[in-house]
Short mmCIF file of C-alpha atoms and ligand atoms in Angstrom, two decimals:
data_model
loop_
_atom_site.label_atom_id
_atom_site.label_comp_id
_atom_site.label_asym_id
_atom_site.label_seq_id
_atom_site.Cartn_x
_atom_site.Cartn_y
_atom_site.Cartn_z
CA UNK A 1 16.02 2.69 11.16
CA UNK A 2 12.85 3.62 9.36
CA UNK A 3 10.98 6.58 10.75
CA UNK A 4 8.38 4.27 12.28
CA UNK A 5 9.16 2.27 15.35
CA UNK A 6 6.97 -0.17 17.20
CA UNK A 7 8.10 -1.23 20.65
CA UNK A 8 5.70 -4.05 21.38
CA UNK A 9 7.32 -7.19 22.79
CA UNK A 10 8.64 -9.28 19.91
CA UNK A 11 9.15 -6.36 17.52
CA UNK A 12 12.63 -5.91 16.14
CA UNK A 13 14.31 -2.55 16.68
CA UNK A 14 16.12 -1.70 13.45
CA UNK A 15 19.78 -0.83 13.50
CA UNK A 16 20.94 2.78 13.75
CA UNK A 17 24.24 4.61 14.11
CA UNK A 18 25.05 7.56 16.40
CA UNK A 19 28.28 9.14 17.67
CA UNK A 20 29.81 8.24 21.02
CA UNK A 21 31.65 10.71 23.24
CA UNK A 22 34.68 10.58 20.90
CA UNK A 23 32.49 11.63 17.97
CA UNK A 24 32.88 8.32 16.16
CA UNK A 25 29.76 6.61 14.90
CA UNK A 26 28.70 3.44 16.65
CA UNK A 27 26.14 0.98 15.37
CA UNK A 28 23.43 -0.20 17.71
CA UNK A 29 23.79 -3.80 16.50
CA UNK A 30 27.34 -3.97 17.87
CA UNK A 31 25.99 -3.87 21.40
CA UNK A 32 24.54 -7.31 20.79
CA UNK A 33 27.10 -9.93 21.74
CA UNK A 34 24.88 -12.76 22.97
CA UNK A 35 23.32 -11.10 26.02
CA UNK A 36 20.11 -9.11 26.39
CA UNK A 37 20.53 -5.34 26.00
CA UNK A 38 18.97 -2.55 28.07
CA UNK A 39 18.68 0.66 26.09
CA UNK A 40 18.14 3.72 28.26
CA UNK A 41 16.70 6.50 26.09
CA UNK A 42 16.90 9.87 27.83
CA UNK A 43 16.17 13.36 26.52
CA UNK A 44 18.62 15.06 28.89
CA UNK A 45 21.42 13.36 30.82
CA UNK A 46 21.49 16.07 33.50
CA UNK A 47 17.96 15.05 34.49
CA UNK A 48 19.13 11.56 35.48
CA UNK A 49 19.33 10.75 39.15
CA UNK A 50 22.88 9.45 39.81
CA UNK A 51 21.72 7.01 42.50
CA UNK A 52 19.03 5.55 40.28
CA UNK A 53 21.44 5.36 37.37
CA UNK A 54 23.95 3.51 39.52
CA UNK A 55 21.19 1.10 40.60
CA UNK A 56 20.31 0.43 36.97
CA UNK A 57 23.94 -0.20 36.07
CA UNK A 58 24.35 -2.63 38.95
CA UNK A 59 21.13 -4.45 38.07
CA UNK A 60 22.22 -4.81 34.43
CA UNK A 61 25.55 -6.19 35.48
CA UNK A 62 23.88 -8.63 37.82
CA UNK A 63 21.56 -9.73 34.99
CA UNK A 64 24.43 -10.08 32.46
CA UNK A 65 22.70 -7.46 30.37
CA UNK A 66 24.52 -4.92 28.24
CA UNK A 67 23.54 -1.35 29.10
CA UNK A 68 23.50 1.28 26.38
CA UNK A 69 22.43 4.91 26.75
CA UNK A 70 21.06 7.11 23.98
CA UNK A 71 20.86 10.73 25.11
CA UNK A 72 19.53 13.90 23.49
CA UNK A 73 22.57 15.99 24.52
CA UNK A 74 25.29 17.45 22.34
CA UNK A 75 28.58 15.59 22.78
CA UNK A 76 30.26 18.59 24.44
CA UNK A 77 27.49 18.91 27.01
CA UNK A 78 27.15 15.19 27.48
CA UNK A 79 30.74 14.73 28.65
CA UNK A 80 30.50 16.61 32.00
CA UNK A 81 27.03 15.18 32.70
CA UNK A 82 28.36 11.68 32.05
CA UNK A 83 31.28 12.18 34.42
CA UNK A 84 28.88 13.46 37.10
CA UNK A 85 26.92 10.25 36.75
CA UNK A 86 30.08 8.36 37.61
CA UNK A 87 30.28 6.66 34.23
CA UNK A 88 33.47 6.01 32.26
CA UNK A 89 33.69 7.02 28.57
CA UNK A 90 32.77 3.59 27.21
CA UNK A 91 31.32 1.95 30.29
CA UNK A 92 28.45 1.87 29.57
CA UNK A 93 28.37 3.06 25.99
CA UNK A 94 26.77 6.48 25.51
CA UNK A 95 25.45 7.60 22.13
CA UNK A 96 24.47 11.20 21.49
CA UNK A 97 21.45 12.18 19.45
CA UNK A 98 20.99 15.95 19.90
CA UNK A 99 18.77 16.22 16.81
CA UNK A 100 16.45 13.52 18.12
CA UNK A 101 16.93 11.52 14.92
CA UNK A 102 16.15 8.25 16.68
CA UNK A 103 15.47 9.41 20.20
CA UNK A 104 12.08 10.88 19.36
CA UNK A 105 10.95 7.47 18.12
CA UNK A 106 12.58 5.65 21.04
CA UNK A 107 10.74 7.93 23.47
CA UNK A 108 7.49 8.19 21.55
CA UNK A 109 4.27 7.28 23.29
CA UNK A 110 2.28 4.22 22.30
CA UNK A 111 2.93 1.91 19.39
CA UNK A 112 4.23 2.94 15.99
CA UNK A 113 4.94 6.65 15.93
CA UNK A 114 6.77 8.64 13.29
CA UNK A 115 9.85 10.71 14.02
CA UNK A 116 9.09 14.30 14.83
CA UNK A 117 5.81 13.59 16.60
CA UNK A 118 5.19 14.68 20.17
CA UNK A 119 7.68 13.27 22.62
CA UNK A 120 6.40 10.79 25.15
CA UNK A 121 8.22 10.23 28.43
CA UNK A 122 11.65 11.83 28.84
CA UNK A 123 13.23 8.58 29.98
CA UNK A 124 12.50 5.04 28.92
CA UNK A 125 14.32 1.77 29.34
CA UNK A 126 13.81 -0.66 26.47
CA UNK A 127 14.97 -4.20 27.17
CA UNK A 128 15.84 -6.26 24.11
CA UNK A 129 16.55 -9.94 23.69
CA UNK A 130 19.96 -11.00 22.31
CA UNK A 131 18.40 -10.80 18.85
CA UNK A 132 17.51 -7.10 18.96
CA UNK A 133 13.83 -7.74 19.66
CA UNK A 134 11.85 -5.92 22.32
CA UNK A 135 11.36 -7.91 25.52
CA UNK A 136 9.63 -5.12 27.42
CA UNK A 137 9.79 -1.41 28.20
CA UNK A 138 9.85 0.58 31.44
CA UNK A 139 8.20 4.00 31.16
CA UNK A 140 7.09 5.11 34.60
CA UNK A 141 9.88 5.61 37.11
CA UNK A 142 11.85 4.05 34.31
CA UNK A 143 15.24 3.64 35.99
CA UNK A 144 13.97 2.28 39.28
CA UNK A 145 11.41 0.01 37.68
CA UNK A 146 14.00 -1.33 35.24
CA UNK A 147 16.53 -1.87 38.02
CA UNK A 148 13.90 -3.92 39.83
CA UNK A 149 12.52 -5.83 36.87
CA UNK A 150 15.45 -6.41 34.59
CA UNK A 151 16.68 -9.63 36.21
CA UNK A 152 13.48 -11.55 35.55
CA UNK A 153 12.84 -9.97 32.17
CA UNK A 154 16.35 -10.59 30.87
CA UNK A 155 16.29 -14.18 32.12
CA UNK A 156 13.02 -14.79 30.26
CA UNK A 157 14.51 -13.82 26.91
CA UNK A 158 18.04 -15.19 27.11
CA UNK A 159 18.90 -17.16 23.97
CA UNK A 160 21.16 -19.82 25.46
CA UNK A 161 18.55 -22.53 26.08
CA UNK A 162 20.20 -24.85 23.58
CA UNK A 163 23.67 -24.65 25.06
CA UNK A 164 23.57 -28.25 26.29
CA UNK A 165 22.48 -29.57 22.93
CA UNK A 166 25.23 -31.00 20.79
CA UNK A 167 23.94 -31.70 17.31
CA UNK A 168 25.92 -34.17 15.26
CA UNK A 169 23.36 -34.69 12.53
CA UNK A 170 22.49 -32.38 9.67
CA UNK A 171 20.36 -29.51 10.90
CA UNK A 172 17.26 -28.55 8.96
CA UNK A 173 17.54 -24.86 7.96
CA UNK A 174 14.54 -23.86 10.04
CA UNK A 175 14.41 -20.65 11.98
CA UNK A 176 12.56 -20.93 15.26
CA UNK A 177 11.67 -17.50 16.52
CA UNK A 178 10.19 -17.20 20.04
CA UNK A 179 7.49 -14.70 21.13
CA UNK A 180 5.98 -13.93 17.75
CA UNK A 181 2.44 -14.22 19.21
CA UNK A 182 1.61 -13.23 22.79
CA UNK A 183 -0.12 -15.89 24.95
CA UNK A 184 -3.41 -13.92 24.85
CA UNK A 185 -3.31 -13.70 21.10
CA UNK A 186 -2.76 -17.47 20.82
CA UNK A 187 -5.81 -18.00 23.03
CA UNK A 188 -7.88 -15.65 20.87
CA UNK A 189 -6.95 -17.60 17.74
CA UNK A 190 -7.81 -20.93 19.34
CA UNK A 191 -11.16 -19.44 20.36
CA UNK A 192 -11.71 -18.21 16.82
CA UNK A 193 -11.01 -21.72 15.55
CA UNK A 194 -13.58 -23.01 18.07
CA UNK A 195 -16.28 -20.68 16.80
CA UNK A 196 -15.46 -21.28 13.19
CA UNK A 197 -16.74 -23.65 10.65
CA UNK A 198 -14.56 -26.70 10.04
CA UNK A 199 -15.45 -30.23 9.15
CA UNK A 200 -13.71 -33.11 10.83
CA UNK A 201 -11.55 -33.43 7.75
CA UNK A 202 -11.30 -29.82 6.69
CA UNK A 203 -9.14 -29.64 3.61
CA UNK A 204 -7.91 -26.30 2.52
CA UNK A 205 -8.46 -25.54 -1.15
CA UNK A 206 -4.83 -24.47 -1.17
CA UNK A 207 -3.94 -28.08 -1.80
CA UNK A 208 -6.48 -28.87 -4.49
CA UNK A 209 -3.87 -30.29 -6.84
CA UNK A 210 -2.92 -33.29 -4.76
CA UNK A 211 -4.64 -36.37 -3.46
CA UNK A 212 -5.76 -34.79 -0.25
CA UNK A 213 -7.09 -37.93 1.38
CA UNK A 214 -3.59 -39.38 1.44
CA UNK A 215 -1.80 -36.16 2.19
CA UNK A 216 -3.70 -34.43 4.91
CA UNK A 217 -6.42 -34.75 7.47
CA UNK A 218 -6.82 -31.83 9.82
CA UNK A 219 -9.54 -29.49 11.02
CA UNK A 220 -8.95 -26.08 9.53
CA UNK A 221 -10.29 -22.62 10.02
CA UNK A 222 -9.30 -20.01 7.47
CA UNK A 223 -9.26 -16.59 9.13
CA UNK A 224 -11.71 -14.29 7.33
CA UNK A 225 -12.18 -11.58 9.97
CA UNK A 226 -10.33 -8.52 8.58
CA UNK A 227 -9.19 -7.33 12.03
CA UNK A 228 -7.74 -10.70 12.86
CA UNK A 229 -6.12 -11.01 9.43
CA UNK A 230 -4.41 -7.70 10.04
CA UNK A 231 -3.44 -8.57 13.61
CA UNK A 232 -1.73 -11.72 12.32
CA UNK A 233 -0.11 -10.05 9.30
CA UNK A 234 1.26 -7.16 11.38
CA UNK A 235 2.92 -9.46 13.86
CA UNK A 236 4.44 -11.60 11.14
CA UNK A 237 5.62 -8.61 9.14
CA UNK A 238 7.22 -6.78 12.10
CA UNK A 239 8.60 -9.82 13.86
CA UNK A 240 9.52 -12.32 11.15
CA UNK A 241 10.04 -9.97 8.17
CA UNK A 242 13.35 -8.49 9.43
CA UNK A 243 14.62 -11.96 10.29
CA UNK A 244 14.10 -13.14 6.72
CA UNK A 245 16.45 -10.41 5.58
CA UNK A 246 19.01 -11.15 8.27
CA UNK A 247 18.92 -14.93 8.18
CA UNK A 248 18.05 -15.76 4.59
CA UNK A 249 19.09 -12.54 2.77
CA UNK A 250 15.48 -12.19 1.62
CA UNK A 251 14.77 -8.53 0.97
CA UNK A 252 11.91 -8.81 -1.50
CA UNK A 253 8.57 -7.19 -0.94
CA UNK A 254 6.15 -9.75 0.35
CA UNK A 255 2.51 -10.42 0.96
CA UNK A 256 0.78 -13.29 2.76
CA UNK A 257 -1.30 -16.27 1.81
CA UNK A 258 -4.49 -16.88 3.72
CA UNK A 259 -3.86 -17.37 7.43
CA UNK A 260 -5.20 -20.74 8.52
CA UNK A 261 -5.53 -22.29 11.96
CA UNK A 262 -5.02 -26.03 11.62
CA UNK A 263 -5.91 -28.44 14.36
CA UNK A 264 -4.64 -31.99 14.79
CA UNK A 265 -6.16 -34.26 17.42
CA UNK A 266 -4.87 -37.57 18.67
CA UNK A 267 -8.44 -38.85 18.72
CA UNK A 268 -9.13 -37.86 15.12
CA UNK A 269 -5.86 -39.42 13.94
CA UNK A 270 -5.15 -36.21 12.11
CA UNK A 271 -2.00 -35.98 10.06
CA UNK A 272 -0.09 -34.07 7.40
CA UNK A 273 2.18 -36.25 5.28
CA UNK A 274 5.44 -35.18 3.64
CA UNK A 275 5.05 -32.34 1.15
CA UNK A 276 6.54 -29.12 -0.11
CA UNK A 277 4.58 -25.89 -0.01
CA UNK A 278 5.45 -24.44 -3.39
CA UNK A 279 4.80 -27.38 -5.70
CA UNK A 280 1.82 -26.11 -7.69
CA UNK A 281 1.76 -23.30 -10.26
CA UNK A 282 -0.47 -21.25 -7.95
CA UNK A 283 1.94 -21.68 -5.06
CA UNK A 284 5.20 -21.16 -6.94
CA UNK A 285 5.61 -17.64 -5.55
CA UNK A 286 5.54 -18.85 -1.97
CA UNK A 287 8.90 -18.14 -0.39
CA UNK A 288 8.67 -19.06 3.31
CA UNK A 289 6.29 -21.19 5.32
CA UNK A 290 5.27 -20.24 8.84
CA UNK A 291 4.12 -22.85 11.35
CA UNK A 292 3.26 -21.24 14.66
CA UNK A 293 2.09 -23.42 17.54
CA UNK A 294 -0.76 -21.77 19.46
CA UNK A 295 -0.66 -24.20 22.40
CA UNK A 296 1.71 -26.70 23.92
CA UNK A 297 -0.51 -28.98 26.00
CA UNK A 298 -0.23 -31.91 23.61
CA UNK A 299 2.31 -34.58 22.75
CA UNK A 300 3.71 -35.44 19.34
CA UNK A 301 2.76 -33.20 16.43
CA UNK A 302 6.34 -32.22 15.68
CA UNK A 303 7.43 -30.82 12.35
CA UNK A 304 9.79 -33.27 10.67
CA UNK A 305 12.27 -32.51 7.89
CA UNK A 306 13.14 -35.81 6.19
CA UNK A 307 15.82 -34.28 3.95
CA UNK A 308 17.79 -33.14 6.96
CA UNK A 309 18.29 -36.16 9.19
CA UNK A 310 14.62 -36.29 10.16
CA UNK A 311 15.15 -33.56 12.73
CA UNK A 312 11.96 -33.00 14.75
CA UNK A 313 11.02 -29.47 15.62
CA UNK A 314 8.49 -28.58 18.29
CA UNK A 315 8.53 -24.85 19.08
CA UNK A 316 6.85 -23.57 22.25
CA UNK A 317 3.47 -21.83 22.02
CA UNK A 318 3.75 -18.42 20.39
CA UNK A 319 7.02 -19.26 18.62
CA UNK A 320 7.18 -19.50 14.85
CA UNK A 321 9.02 -22.11 12.81
CA UNK A 322 9.93 -20.48 9.51
CA UNK A 323 11.44 -22.36 6.59
CA UNK A 324 11.79 -22.23 2.85
CA UNK A 325 8.73 -23.52 0.99
CA UNK A 326 11.03 -25.79 -0.99
CA UNK A 327 11.84 -27.98 2.04
CA UNK A 328 10.16 -31.35 2.41
CA UNK A 329 8.27 -31.51 5.69
CA UNK A 330 5.56 -33.44 7.48
CA UNK A 331 3.85 -33.41 10.84
CA UNK A 332 4.28 -36.36 13.17
CA UNK A 333 1.14 -37.80 14.80
CA UNK A 334 -0.29 -36.06 17.83
CA UNK A 335 -0.25 -38.76 20.50
CA UNK A 336 -2.08 -36.87 23.25
CA UNK A 337 -4.45 -33.94 23.21
CA UNK A 338 -4.95 -31.49 20.40
CA UNK A 339 -2.49 -29.27 18.62
CA UNK A 340 -3.50 -25.87 17.21
CA UNK A 341 -1.16 -24.22 14.75
CA UNK A 342 -1.35 -21.10 12.65
CA UNK A 343 0.07 -21.60 9.20
CA UNK A 344 0.64 -19.13 6.43
CA UNK A 345 3.17 -18.29 3.76
CA UNK A 346 5.28 -15.28 2.85
CA UNK A 347 4.78 -14.79 -0.90
CA UNK A 348 7.06 -12.63 -2.93
CA UNK A 349 5.40 -9.75 -4.72
CA UNK A 350 5.98 -9.74 -8.44
O1 AKG B 401 1.14 -28.25 11.01
C1 AKG B 401 2.17 -27.68 10.68
O2 AKG B 401 2.96 -27.25 11.52
C2 AKG B 401 2.57 -27.53 9.24
C3 AKG B 401 1.44 -27.35 8.33
C4 AKG B 401 1.91 -27.35 6.91
O3 AKG B 401 2.88 -27.96 6.56
C5 AKG B 401 1.19 -26.55 5.90
O4 AKG B 401 0.21 -25.89 6.26
O5 AKG B 401 1.60 -26.58 4.74
FE1 FE2 B 402 3.45 -27.40 4.59
#
């Protein structure tokens, strides 16, 4: 874990290792076995109310959510407190962090806070999706509120929605990552597009080396507002960046291309024909493309990957499709309504 931690929904909590009651180190990532995880961070175990703790345990069990406790106690002191709480040595797993190595960040107030800064609440429940990303946090009356809310929250981030899908074709190596942009943020970007300046055949200068008339017709707005540029970059860096390392073994330093909101309407017969995103000398350092749908009240407009069985990809609003810039892709026609999508590229720093 770095010494900065952001706990906004969608952010990935980095891995860390701490000793359990037997003194052996345990890695956080090993608590992830396909279910959501509830991490109870607590400065002092003896301050926990046994009834509330039992309620939280029961609620986690009911919600098929793995409970994990990180406490600020020394191992020796933690053992009797743990027994008093009615917990078994490994059930749930307890990790001890008496020096506050990670606990101070897990309990810190607000967004990104460095280790060692003032402690926030003394107890916090952080609910994570099965992919180690924050689903939500409970700060006030943390145990009771989490016991009440965990069922719905865990259900909303379960990652088994494709269980009925049996794919017999090739699968395009595209990562679809949910909850990269919050619904409000999607709305803000669509509004920004609405205020912006875009012709009915806006063509981004990014593609100046190809016959644009045949390749692309969309209505584009390139984001120029510095605050919005940063708001987009931060979300992509925190939420997609760690996935690139995990999924594609990409650990280079990166920067972004311009962030552009593209819009395709059925009426305007807008389209984007098959292309690759790194074909020109000026785009050769593009590593990964991001296509992030900002709405979902349209039909058609799927991403298509002709090299991989023509698989069509249509992520829900706020979810990012991320793929290597070397992949051939196109966008199928929007047959109803209007599709708004944020596109950008991770470029590798030289
Ligand atoms: O509309 C999309 O989802 C993809 C856009 C695209 O391929 C690009 O901007 O290069
Ligand atoms: Fe593209």
